[in-house]
Amino acid sequence: MTFADSAGRLAGFAGAVLGWAPEVFWQATPAELAGVVGALVGDVQTPPDASTIARLKGAFPDG
């Protein structure tokens, strides 16, 4: 996804969910936007990497 695509999606989210006008979105810092989104959705966990998945498969085999 390009920067323009990402910015467009975030601007749409900010307008639709947060009620931000375009000028508010473009004046906000990435940290401010992340803080507001984090407050709405809570802590987002990073998905496990391949080595973690392999370790879990070994520890909990399906049979």
Short mmCIF file of C-alpha atoms in Angstrom, two decimals:
data_model
loop_
_atom_site.label_atom_id
_atom_site.label_comp_id
_atom_site.label_asym_id
_atom_site.label_seq_id
_atom_site.Cartn_x
_atom_site.Cartn_y
_atom_site.Cartn_z
CA MET A 1 0.00 0.00 0.00
CA THR A 2 1.39 3.42 -0.91
CA PHE A 3 1.66 6.39 1.46
CA ALA A 4 -1.16 8.10 -0.43
CA ASP A 5 -3.39 5.02 -0.06
CA SER A 6 -2.65 4.79 3.67
CA ALA A 7 -3.19 8.51 4.21
CA GLY A 8 -6.49 8.37 2.34
CA ARG A 9 -7.73 5.46 4.46
CA LEU A 10 -6.66 7.16 7.68
CA ALA A 11 -8.26 10.44 6.63
CA GLY A 12 -11.49 8.60 5.87
CA PHE A 13 -11.35 6.86 9.24
CA ALA A 14 -10.64 10.12 11.05
CA GLY A 15 -13.60 11.78 9.35
CA ALA A 16 -16.08 8.93 9.68
CA VAL A 17 -15.21 7.64 13.14
CA LEU A 18 -13.63 10.61 14.90
CA GLY A 19 -15.60 13.36 13.16
CA TRP A 20 -12.40 15.18 12.23
CA ALA A 21 -12.54 17.71 9.40
CA PRO A 22 -9.74 17.31 6.82
CA GLU A 23 -7.75 20.24 8.22
CA VAL A 24 -7.80 18.66 11.71
CA PHE A 25 -6.51 15.37 10.30
CA TRP A 26 -3.71 17.01 8.33
CA GLN A 27 -2.64 19.14 11.32
CA ALA A 28 -2.49 16.15 13.68
CA THR A 29 0.80 14.38 14.25
CA PRO A 30 1.06 10.62 13.71
CA ALA A 31 1.51 10.24 17.49
CA GLU A 32 -1.72 12.16 18.15
CA LEU A 33 -3.66 10.03 15.67
CA ALA A 34 -2.15 6.84 17.10
CA GLY A 35 -3.10 7.95 20.60
CA VAL A 36 -6.72 8.57 19.67
CA VAL A 37 -7.02 5.32 17.72
CA GLY A 38 -5.34 3.43 20.55
CA ALA A 39 -7.82 4.87 23.03
CA LEU A 40 -10.69 3.66 20.84
CA VAL A 41 -9.47 0.16 20.01
CA GLY A 42 -7.23 -0.58 22.99
CA ASP A 43 -3.81 -2.13 22.87
CA VAL A 44 -3.15 -3.88 19.59
CA GLN A 45 -0.92 -6.91 19.83
CA THR A 46 1.75 -7.59 17.24
CA PRO A 47 1.02 -10.86 15.42
CA PRO A 48 3.36 -13.73 16.30
CA ASP A 49 6.35 -14.27 14.03
CA ALA A 50 7.15 -17.56 12.28
CA SER A 51 9.46 -18.83 15.04
CA THR A 52 6.82 -18.22 17.71
CA ILE A 53 4.20 -20.05 15.65
CA ALA A 54 6.59 -22.99 15.14
CA ARG A 55 7.33 -23.13 18.89
CA LEU A 56 3.60 -23.08 19.70
CA LYS A 57 2.90 -25.84 17.16
CA GLY A 58 5.55 -27.96 18.84
CA ALA A 59 4.19 -27.28 22.30
CA PHE A 60 0.55 -27.84 21.34
CA PRO A 61 0.38 -30.41 18.52
CA ASP A 62 -3.03 -31.08 16.99
CA GLY A 63 -2.52 -34.83 17.17
#
